[in-house]
Amino acid sequence: MGHLAFDVAHLLAGGLVLVSFMLLYQGRLYALLNVFALHAFVLALSVAWQAEVQDAPHLYVTAVIALTFKAIAIPVALHRIIQRLGVHREIETVVGIGPTMLVGMGLVALSMAVMLRVTIDADPLARQDLTSSLSVVLLGLLMMVTRRNAVGQVVGFMSLENGLVLAATGAKGMPLVVEISVAFSILIAFIVIGIFLFRIRERFDTVDVQALDKFRGGRR
Amino acid sequence: MFAMSLALVANNIGIVWVAVELATLTTVLMVGIYRTHEALEAAWKYFILGSVGIALALFGTILVYMAARPVVGEGVDAMVWTVLMEHGAGFDPALLNLAFVFLLLGYGTKVGLAPLHAWLPDAHAEGPTPISAVLSGLLLNVALYAVLRFKLLLAENVGAIAPGPLMMTMGLVSLIFAGFMLYRRRDIKRMFAYSSIEHMGIIAFAFGIGGPLANFAGLLHMTMHSLTKSAIFFAVGHIAQVKGTQRIADIRGLTESHPWLGWALVVRVAAIAGLPPFGIFMSEFLLVSSTFAREPLLAIILVLGVLIALGALFKHLGAVAFGEPTGGMKPVEASYVPLYAHLALVLGAGIYLPPPLVSWFQNVAAMLG
């Protein structure tokens, strides 16, 4: 494997982690969706580069799915939903942005410390990929935890899935089954989420998950 | 349903994952089907926690593949159970350890083990009753089965951490925690959901401690718990229908107003609490005796947990089944056949296990090491 190939792959994976951080500090829903589209775009590039390097044509399919579906279709659809629902445009966070970023850095450091140690024997490309994908997964989790807004949580979940796709493509020669299933599951997940968003709107006039928690009180 | 059977028979770790995911998505829809506030909250919670769990499990699956690749080679072979098992000893232990942690957390969320159980009572209490029965009786077991398979894989490898203690700890924590939570429940379905967590804890503990006898007890307990718990949920569904409420405080004197239903519930709760002569008593007895032989201290905790849960169940049962009848007096408009069929099986198994079944369980238990 050439030096250049490795460097580009590394750059793209690192870019994905960077965009994950950008997702963390977005204060407005539309900006959040745009950054998520960028996230998916970087993912698509990175997957396509893996396809080129590993000489695995089926990975191009995954890349195209990531590009059309996640970078274009889902953000557009979510834009629509937000418009139709007229939800508040600001994102409320549970923890402030400063602490969130610090925790995020801690998570990235953790994933490096863990992955680099256990994958000493694996080839360097897969190693880097797994490290950054674990970071992306953890950052996605962090985002789901810190957002109160249902749309924010959904975006967090999708960025988490992006991290998984990166890991799956980084593992060399992983059978196609898994990639298709990942793409497919995102499709289903999105449909389910869409239904939920509408139903939640129907019932609560808000997509704020806090409103859901209130109903616990009366039942206990 | 199809997805769950697929998860059981699949020979590829990727397919197992896809099947569990499908099962999750379908059950999410079914939990949310009533469209009330509570049902929506429960479904959303279940969906978010379930999908995060499943994402972690996928990461674990990928790591297993990474561990297998240097030994087995690239392509589909590195994801097939039988091949994985053959070559398990040669995998990189560090990677496998990490993978198992992810898998245990991921599928453990679906099993409802203690720190990850938050979705389970809500989903059980708010979903339609048949779904509660399916969740409790089937889905939890399917997820546990996935964890078991990976545990086997780790057992093949000498360098990897022993998965047993992890599962034992989680199992015991679930058991004790659920036992105490049972006292505080006011909703009857929610109460039995916590009882499911308790029993999953017992099963995870049984497989964690390992050995032929404990594994046998675990398998038996899994079967018996599924049968009894689905019967209970059917009964509870009828009760909620005739009384028009799920609140324990509003249901009184069931044996007076609906003798068939009331006594069925009494017998069934006795079965789930682990009293003789039912099947669950037998599996719990086997487990406790095999634990005493190896780890007496843990056995004390185990017995304590079972007793706590038993006390809680009977405290609520006494209130529900006896005393002055209140609430609706409508006759039940459903068949009792499924209720009593399940019950008869559990009772039968408690008194006499057919030899072919015993030898079959023993074979599986021996295979589980």
XYZ file of C-alpha atoms in Angstrom:
589
model
C 0.000 0.000 0.000
C 1.378 3.345 -1.023
C 2.121 6.145 1.333
C -0.323 8.437 -0.370
C -3.199 5.981 -0.108
C -2.649 5.629 3.585
C -2.358 9.367 4.119
C -5.572 10.142 2.271
C -7.491 7.470 4.157
C -6.157 8.830 7.385
C -7.075 12.354 6.403
C -10.640 11.410 5.562
C -11.159 9.402 8.727
C -9.727 12.251 10.755
C -12.020 14.614 8.888
C -14.983 12.551 9.957
C -13.999 12.869 13.604
C -13.578 16.606 13.109
C -17.039 16.946 11.594
C -18.401 14.954 14.510
C -17.026 17.658 16.774
C -18.659 20.269 14.589
C -21.989 18.489 15.116
C -21.503 18.829 18.843
C -21.489 22.588 18.985
C -24.190 23.452 16.460
C -26.807 25.615 18.076
C -29.442 25.665 15.367
C -31.341 22.815 13.800
C -30.771 23.759 10.163
C -27.066 24.223 10.728
C -27.042 20.872 12.455
C -28.612 19.205 9.429
C -26.158 20.856 7.073
C -23.225 19.697 9.121
C -24.726 16.223 9.204
C -24.907 16.263 5.411
C -21.217 17.192 5.400
C -20.584 14.338 7.803
C -22.222 11.858 5.459
C -20.374 13.372 2.498
C -16.999 12.886 4.171
C -18.060 9.356 4.999
C -18.934 8.694 1.368
C -15.530 10.018 0.249
C -13.769 7.916 2.788
C -15.653 4.767 1.816
C -14.989 5.418 -1.867
C -11.305 5.824 -1.125
C -11.334 2.512 0.737
C -12.973 0.932 -2.285
C -10.191 2.296 -4.473
C -7.404 1.228 -2.139
C -8.765 -2.202 -1.320
C -9.788 -2.791 -4.903
C -13.246 -3.751 -3.690
C -15.891 -2.538 -6.138
C -18.823 -3.373 -3.861
C -17.646 -0.700 -1.477
C -18.494 1.883 -4.135
C -22.107 0.853 -3.677
C -21.864 1.639 -0.008
C -20.297 4.979 -0.830
C -23.063 5.864 -3.251
C -25.704 4.879 -0.725
C -24.044 7.035 1.894
C -23.855 9.948 -0.518
C -27.357 9.910 -1.948
C -29.199 8.671 1.020
C -27.534 10.190 4.007
C -25.903 13.271 2.564
C -28.885 14.347 0.451
C -32.144 12.539 1.073
C -32.269 12.474 4.856
C -31.188 16.069 5.484
C -33.718 17.292 2.916
C -36.461 15.213 4.471
C -35.596 16.390 7.953
C -35.605 19.988 6.729
C -39.113 19.380 5.486
C -40.209 17.866 8.744
C -38.831 20.768 10.724
C -40.555 23.231 8.455
C -43.854 21.470 8.615
C -43.753 21.042 12.329
C -42.492 24.536 13.002
C -40.371 23.367 15.907
C -38.133 25.826 17.684
C -35.008 26.320 15.679
C -32.650 26.404 18.627
C -31.278 23.261 20.108
C -31.471 22.964 23.830
C -28.636 21.083 25.369
C -28.502 19.481 28.749
C -24.842 20.331 29.308
C -23.142 23.483 28.050
C -21.081 23.402 24.874
C -17.745 23.894 26.634
C -17.991 20.839 28.899
C -19.444 18.805 26.019
C -16.412 19.534 23.860
C -14.071 18.639 26.704
C -15.878 15.347 27.265
C -15.741 14.729 23.511
C -11.972 15.182 23.505
C -11.740 12.824 26.419
C -13.724 10.217 24.488
C -11.476 10.499 21.440
C -8.414 10.110 23.647
C -10.047 7.076 25.246
C -10.831 5.422 21.935
C -7.251 5.968 20.755
C -5.821 4.607 23.957
C -8.000 1.517 23.698
C -7.928 0.767 19.990
C -4.259 1.459 19.310
C -3.301 -0.838 22.122
C -5.435 -3.808 21.150
C -4.892 -3.695 17.398
C -1.112 -3.802 17.331
C -1.090 -6.738 14.934
C -3.693 -5.406 12.532
C -2.609 -3.543 9.438
C -2.147 0.200 9.979
C -4.990 1.291 7.731
C -7.609 -0.763 9.535
C -6.129 0.362 12.820
C -6.560 4.038 12.034
C -10.023 3.445 10.709
C -11.176 1.579 13.759
C -9.742 4.228 16.034
C -11.499 7.079 14.305
C -14.704 5.131 13.909
C -14.819 4.351 17.609
C -14.315 8.061 18.240
C -17.193 8.884 15.899
C -19.420 6.304 17.582
C -18.643 7.667 21.032
C -19.162 11.245 19.901
C -22.514 10.230 18.435
C -23.482 8.708 21.758
C -22.386 11.868 23.547
C -24.520 13.894 21.230
C -27.565 11.734 21.877
C -27.055 12.136 25.584
C -26.651 15.894 25.574
C -29.507 16.815 23.236
C -33.018 17.255 24.504
C -34.509 17.693 21.093
C -35.726 14.581 19.294
C -34.252 15.734 15.962
C -30.901 16.316 17.653
C -30.963 12.823 19.066
C -31.817 11.343 15.716
C -28.919 13.154 14.068
C -26.676 11.916 16.855
C -27.841 8.387 16.195
C -27.192 8.691 12.476
C -23.698 10.032 12.999
C -23.163 7.027 15.235
C -24.242 4.778 12.366
C -21.812 6.605 10.109
C -19.044 5.655 12.467
C -20.150 2.039 12.218
C -20.078 2.114 8.432
C -16.559 3.504 8.587
C -15.533 0.639 10.848
C -17.189 -1.934 8.596
C -15.447 -0.665 5.491
C -12.135 -0.325 7.285
C -12.176 -4.000 8.160
C -10.704 -5.332 4.973
C -12.798 -7.782 2.998
C -15.794 -7.640 5.296
C -18.600 -9.343 3.384
C -21.149 -7.237 1.569
C -23.990 -8.576 3.679
C -23.159 -6.282 6.483
C -22.867 -3.101 4.478
C -26.188 -3.599 2.783
C -27.754 -4.406 6.088
C -26.358 -1.261 7.606
C -27.736 0.858 4.797
C -31.010 -0.988 4.975
C -31.312 -0.598 8.695
C -30.773 3.107 8.385
C -33.609 3.233 5.920
C -35.920 1.422 8.291
C -34.671 3.391 11.232
C -35.412 6.596 9.421
C -38.931 5.552 8.519
C -39.601 4.607 12.084
C -38.144 7.859 13.285
C -40.272 9.783 10.833
C -43.402 8.107 12.090
C -42.375 8.862 15.593
C -41.678 12.478 14.939
C -45.120 12.893 13.468
C -46.829 11.036 16.221
C -44.974 12.958 18.863
C -45.996 16.159 17.164
C -49.581 14.993 17.057
C -49.627 14.393 20.770
C -47.401 16.964 22.293
C -47.094 19.934 19.962
C -43.379 19.736 20.434
C -40.511 17.503 19.506
C -38.892 18.145 22.840
C -38.163 14.897 24.590
C -38.489 16.625 27.945
C -42.193 16.838 27.341
C -42.273 13.063 27.142
C -40.652 12.689 30.518
C -43.414 14.593 32.251
C -45.836 11.761 31.757
C -43.794 9.525 33.921
C -44.682 11.516 36.984
C -48.363 10.697 37.167
C -47.902 7.023 36.728
C -45.501 6.218 39.499
C -41.275 -13.522 14.698
C -39.514 -14.511 11.529
C -36.596 -12.293 12.449
C -36.298 -13.969 15.825
C -36.201 -17.460 14.403
C -33.619 -16.262 11.920
C -31.470 -14.968 14.763
C -31.543 -18.404 16.315
C -30.655 -20.474 13.297
C -28.264 -18.145 11.480
C -24.725 -19.370 11.139
C -23.253 -15.957 10.359
C -22.596 -13.348 13.029
C -23.638 -10.616 10.610
C -27.007 -12.219 9.965
C -27.629 -12.711 13.663
C -27.141 -9.011 14.082
C -29.481 -8.109 11.232
C -32.150 -10.436 12.600
C -31.988 -8.977 16.087
C -32.196 -5.517 14.602
C -35.281 -6.412 12.562
C -36.922 -7.932 15.604
C -36.266 -4.726 17.501
C -37.759 -2.489 14.863
C -40.916 -4.533 14.528
C -41.446 -4.691 18.258
C -40.922 -0.926 18.523
C -43.848 -0.414 16.206
C -45.966 -2.843 18.168
C -45.165 -1.215 21.501
C -46.219 2.163 20.187
C -49.416 0.863 18.681
C -51.822 2.363 21.220
C -50.597 5.876 20.538
C -51.188 7.083 24.049
C -48.686 9.357 25.741
C -47.267 6.547 27.756
C -47.092 4.095 24.889
C -45.248 6.653 22.780
C -42.827 7.448 25.529
C -42.184 3.767 26.091
C -41.718 3.080 22.391
C -39.367 6.009 21.902
C -37.301 5.011 24.902
C -37.196 1.425 23.754
C -36.276 2.502 20.260
C -33.425 4.796 21.266
C -31.950 2.449 23.850
C -32.492 -0.567 21.616
C -30.813 1.000 18.616
C -27.857 2.238 20.615
C -27.493 -1.231 22.054
C -27.664 -2.713 18.628
C -25.110 -0.243 17.271
C -22.699 -1.262 20.016
C -23.338 -4.910 19.190
C -22.486 -4.232 15.548
C -19.230 -2.630 16.576
C -18.485 -5.735 18.588
C -19.332 -7.900 15.580
C -16.920 -5.929 13.411
C -14.211 -6.343 16.014
C -14.785 -10.100 16.065
C -14.353 -10.107 12.316
C -11.143 -8.113 12.661
C -9.877 -10.631 15.184
C -10.789 -13.532 12.931
C -9.394 -12.130 9.705
C -5.673 -12.845 10.211
C -6.426 -16.477 11.049
C -9.356 -17.418 8.837
C -8.709 -15.156 5.887
C -10.894 -12.567 4.222
C -14.463 -12.855 3.076
C -17.582 -14.523 4.320
C -15.724 -17.340 6.064
C -14.562 -15.048 8.826
C -18.145 -14.430 9.910
C -19.433 -17.989 10.027
C -19.953 -19.486 13.471
C -18.701 -22.938 12.744
C -15.499 -21.630 11.184
C -15.019 -19.129 13.988
C -15.382 -21.844 16.571
C -12.808 -24.041 14.931
C -10.164 -21.375 14.817
C -11.147 -19.554 17.994
C -7.946 -20.414 19.798
C -5.773 -18.492 17.376
C -7.543 -15.134 17.536
C -5.993 -12.053 19.018
C -7.182 -12.105 22.639
C -7.049 -8.333 23.164
C -9.368 -7.671 20.236
C -11.720 -10.418 21.335
C -11.910 -8.993 24.844
C -12.854 -5.602 23.546
C -15.366 -7.142 21.148
C -17.012 -9.093 23.931
C -17.391 -6.005 26.088
C -19.186 -4.273 23.229
C -21.310 -7.324 22.477
C -22.260 -7.840 26.102
C -23.294 -4.215 26.444
C -25.107 -4.249 23.117
C -27.057 -7.464 23.372
C -27.198 -7.040 27.147
C -29.336 -3.962 26.549
C -31.810 -6.169 24.758
C -31.696 -8.816 27.474
C -32.491 -6.118 30.011
C -29.568 -6.785 32.359
C -29.441 -4.391 35.260
C -27.700 -1.172 34.328
C -29.208 -1.301 30.837
C -32.769 -2.277 31.627
C -34.459 1.149 31.581
C -36.566 0.479 28.497
C -37.947 -2.848 29.560
C -40.623 -2.063 32.178
C -42.020 0.776 30.076
C -42.206 -1.274 26.918
C -43.848 -4.153 28.751
C -46.317 -2.044 30.641
C -47.472 0.111 27.761
C -47.395 -2.275 24.839
C -50.390 -4.500 24.103
C -50.395 -7.604 26.259
C -49.477 -10.137 23.557
C -46.421 -8.013 22.818
C -45.422 -8.076 26.464
C -45.607 -11.840 26.291
C -43.533 -11.939 23.105
C -40.936 -9.543 24.486
C -40.601 -11.330 27.769
C -40.849 -14.847 26.495
C -38.907 -14.625 23.252
C -36.947 -11.508 22.449
C -35.038 -11.435 25.724
C -34.035 -15.040 25.227
C -32.941 -14.462 21.649
C -30.643 -11.654 22.725
C -29.288 -13.706 25.577
C -28.627 -16.495 23.145
C -26.530 -14.158 20.990
C -24.442 -13.234 24.025
C -24.026 -16.927 24.803
C -22.681 -17.716 21.402
C -20.008 -15.088 21.719
C -19.230 -16.308 25.198
C -18.512 -19.718 23.685
C -16.173 -18.104 21.222
C -14.246 -16.459 24.029
C -14.109 -19.695 25.946
C -12.267 -21.246 22.985
C -9.502 -18.715 23.347
C -7.053 -19.223 26.183
C -5.679 -15.694 26.256
C -9.020 -13.905 26.449
C -10.635 -12.782 29.682
C -13.127 -15.199 31.190
C -16.584 -13.915 30.228
C -18.210 -15.752 33.142
C -17.553 -13.278 35.980
C -18.839 -10.374 33.888
C -22.099 -12.175 33.207
C -22.370 -13.352 36.794
C -21.975 -9.837 38.133
C -24.532 -8.390 35.766
C -26.904 -11.257 36.504
C -26.697 -10.854 40.265
C -27.048 -7.085 40.093
C -30.166 -7.507 37.933
C -31.594 -10.062 40.304
C -31.164 -8.034 43.492
C -32.143 -4.766 41.889
C -35.281 -6.166 40.268
C -36.184 -7.938 43.487
C -36.270 -4.655 45.374
C -37.984 -2.803 42.560
C -40.799 -5.345 42.654
C -41.949 -3.973 46.017
C -42.502 -0.517 44.644
C -44.601 -1.325 41.584
C -48.182 -0.158 41.339
C -48.862 -1.292 37.772
C -49.421 -4.994 37.400
C -47.755 -5.402 34.004
C -44.824 -3.288 35.106
C -44.417 -5.560 38.068
C -44.151 -8.635 35.901
C -41.710 -6.805 33.642
C -39.398 -6.389 36.625
C -39.899 -10.029 37.364
C -38.623 -10.716 33.827
C -35.475 -8.718 34.561
C -35.032 -10.740 37.708
C -35.280 -14.029 35.844
C -32.990 -12.892 33.046
C -30.510 -12.065 35.793
C -30.801 -15.583 37.149
C -30.293 -17.097 33.703
C -27.301 -14.894 32.911
C -25.841 -15.860 36.257
C -26.368 -19.544 35.521
C -24.569 -19.356 32.190
C -21.911 -17.124 33.693
C -20.987 -19.615 36.359
C -20.882 -22.321 33.721
C -20.330 -26.023 34.153
C -22.732 -28.714 32.944
C -25.137 -28.538 35.885
C -25.454 -24.755 35.979
C -25.824 -24.594 32.202
C -28.514 -27.234 32.392
C -30.285 -25.201 35.046
C -29.943 -22.084 32.907
C -31.474 -23.746 29.865
C -34.300 -25.229 31.873
C -34.940 -21.928 33.540
C -35.011 -20.155 30.188
C -37.662 -22.549 28.886
C -39.751 -22.545 32.029
C -39.581 -18.798 32.432
C -40.722 -18.237 28.846
C -43.699 -20.532 29.287
C -44.771 -19.209 32.660
C -44.218 -15.580 31.823
C -46.213 -15.672 28.615
C -49.040 -17.408 30.503
C -48.895 -14.693 33.148
C -49.061 -11.948 30.597
C -52.076 -13.582 28.963
C -53.781 -13.779 32.338
C -52.863 -10.206 33.175
C -54.232 -9.111 29.823
C -57.616 -10.687 30.640
C -57.544 -9.152 34.088
C -56.785 -5.696 32.772
C -59.645 -6.131 30.332
C -62.290 -7.199 32.815
C -61.219 -4.722 35.477
C -60.504 -1.900 33.075
C -57.282 -0.945 34.839
C -53.707 -2.044 35.304
C -53.210 -0.453 38.707
C -52.613 -3.031 41.374
C -54.429 -0.910 43.945
C -57.634 -1.030 41.891
C -57.690 -4.771 41.413
C -58.969 -6.653 44.419
C -60.508 -9.954 45.261
C -59.971 -11.572 41.914
C -60.561 -15.089 43.210
C -64.048 -14.010 44.303
C -65.169 -12.233 41.184
C -63.428 -14.385 38.565
C -62.484 -17.654 40.218
C -60.947 -19.258 37.135
C -58.833 -16.296 36.238
C -57.950 -15.463 39.831
C -56.774 -18.905 40.787
C -54.923 -19.251 37.524
C -53.003 -16.107 38.417
C -52.284 -17.350 41.933
C -50.924 -20.630 40.670
C -48.902 -18.947 38.009
C -47.315 -16.422 40.322
C -46.431 -19.275 42.623
C -44.765 -20.889 39.637
C -42.811 -17.795 38.626
C -41.730 -17.154 42.195
C -40.083 -20.558 42.196
C -42.270 -22.653 44.487
C -42.468 -26.419 44.076
C -43.779 -28.367 42.233
C -43.283 -26.164 39.194
C -40.451 -26.260 36.657
C -38.890 -23.007 37.816
C -38.413 -24.403 41.282
C -36.469 -27.264 39.812
C -34.146 -25.114 37.728
C -33.569 -22.667 40.571
C -32.872 -25.530 42.925
C -30.360 -27.031 40.510
C -28.658 -23.680 40.082
C -28.454 -22.944 43.786
C -27.082 -26.363 44.608
C -24.446 -26.183 41.896
C -23.480 -22.695 43.016
C -23.175 -23.809 46.618
C -20.770 -26.499 45.571
C -18.468 -23.965 43.911
C -19.031 -20.464 45.242
C -20.986 -20.599 48.528
C -20.901 -16.828 49.012
C -22.485 -16.107 45.660
C -25.123 -18.732 46.334
C -26.161 -16.834 49.451
C -26.655 -13.666 47.418
C -28.575 -15.637 44.816
C -30.933 -17.183 47.360
C -31.394 -13.818 49.016
C -32.364 -12.240 45.698
C -34.842 -14.996 44.902
C -36.421 -14.684 48.337
C -36.722 -10.909 48.062
C -38.523 -11.276 44.744
C -40.749 -14.001 46.148
C -41.789 -11.806 49.047
C -42.617 -8.918 46.754
C -44.651 -11.039 44.356
C -46.710 -12.541 47.143
C -47.308 -9.228 48.828
C -48.900 -7.917 45.654
C -50.587 -11.202 44.849
C -52.355 -11.324 48.192
C -53.815 -7.913 47.543
C -54.868 -8.662 43.992
C -56.316 -12.115 44.415
C -58.041 -12.028 47.786
C -60.205 -9.685 49.812
C -63.282 -7.722 48.831
C -63.739 -7.712 45.064
C -63.653 -4.275 43.449
C -63.654 -3.005 39.898
C -65.506 -4.358 36.879
C -67.373 -7.643 37.081
C -67.601 -8.335 33.366
C -67.193 -11.987 32.450
C -64.078 -12.882 30.490
C -64.677 -13.217 26.812
C -61.565 -15.093 25.865
C -60.436 -18.651 25.866
C -58.586 -20.034 28.842
C -56.919 -22.677 26.736
C -53.551 -20.952 26.167
C -53.369 -20.077 29.844
C -53.854 -23.587 31.075
C -51.846 -25.229 28.327
C -48.743 -23.248 29.295
C -49.387 -23.930 32.937
C -49.811 -27.646 32.436
C -46.480 -27.794 30.607
C -44.670 -26.002 33.420
C -46.307 -28.153 36.074
C -45.553 -31.280 34.097
C -41.925 -30.299 33.705
C -41.667 -29.625 37.418
C -42.858 -33.092 38.296
C -41.388 -35.162 35.547
C -39.005 -34.252 32.746
C -39.148 -36.650 29.788
C -35.788 -38.405 29.321
C -35.256 -37.294 25.680
C -35.625 -33.686 26.777
C -33.217 -34.200 29.644
C -30.560 -35.757 27.465
C -31.038 -33.038 24.879
C -30.584 -30.319 27.474
C -27.594 -32.161 28.866
C -25.959 -32.301 25.459
C -26.424 -28.595 24.940
C -25.195 -27.873 28.446
C -22.075 -29.926 27.879
C -21.474 -28.076 24.619
C -21.740 -24.774 26.436
C -18.887 -25.894 28.651
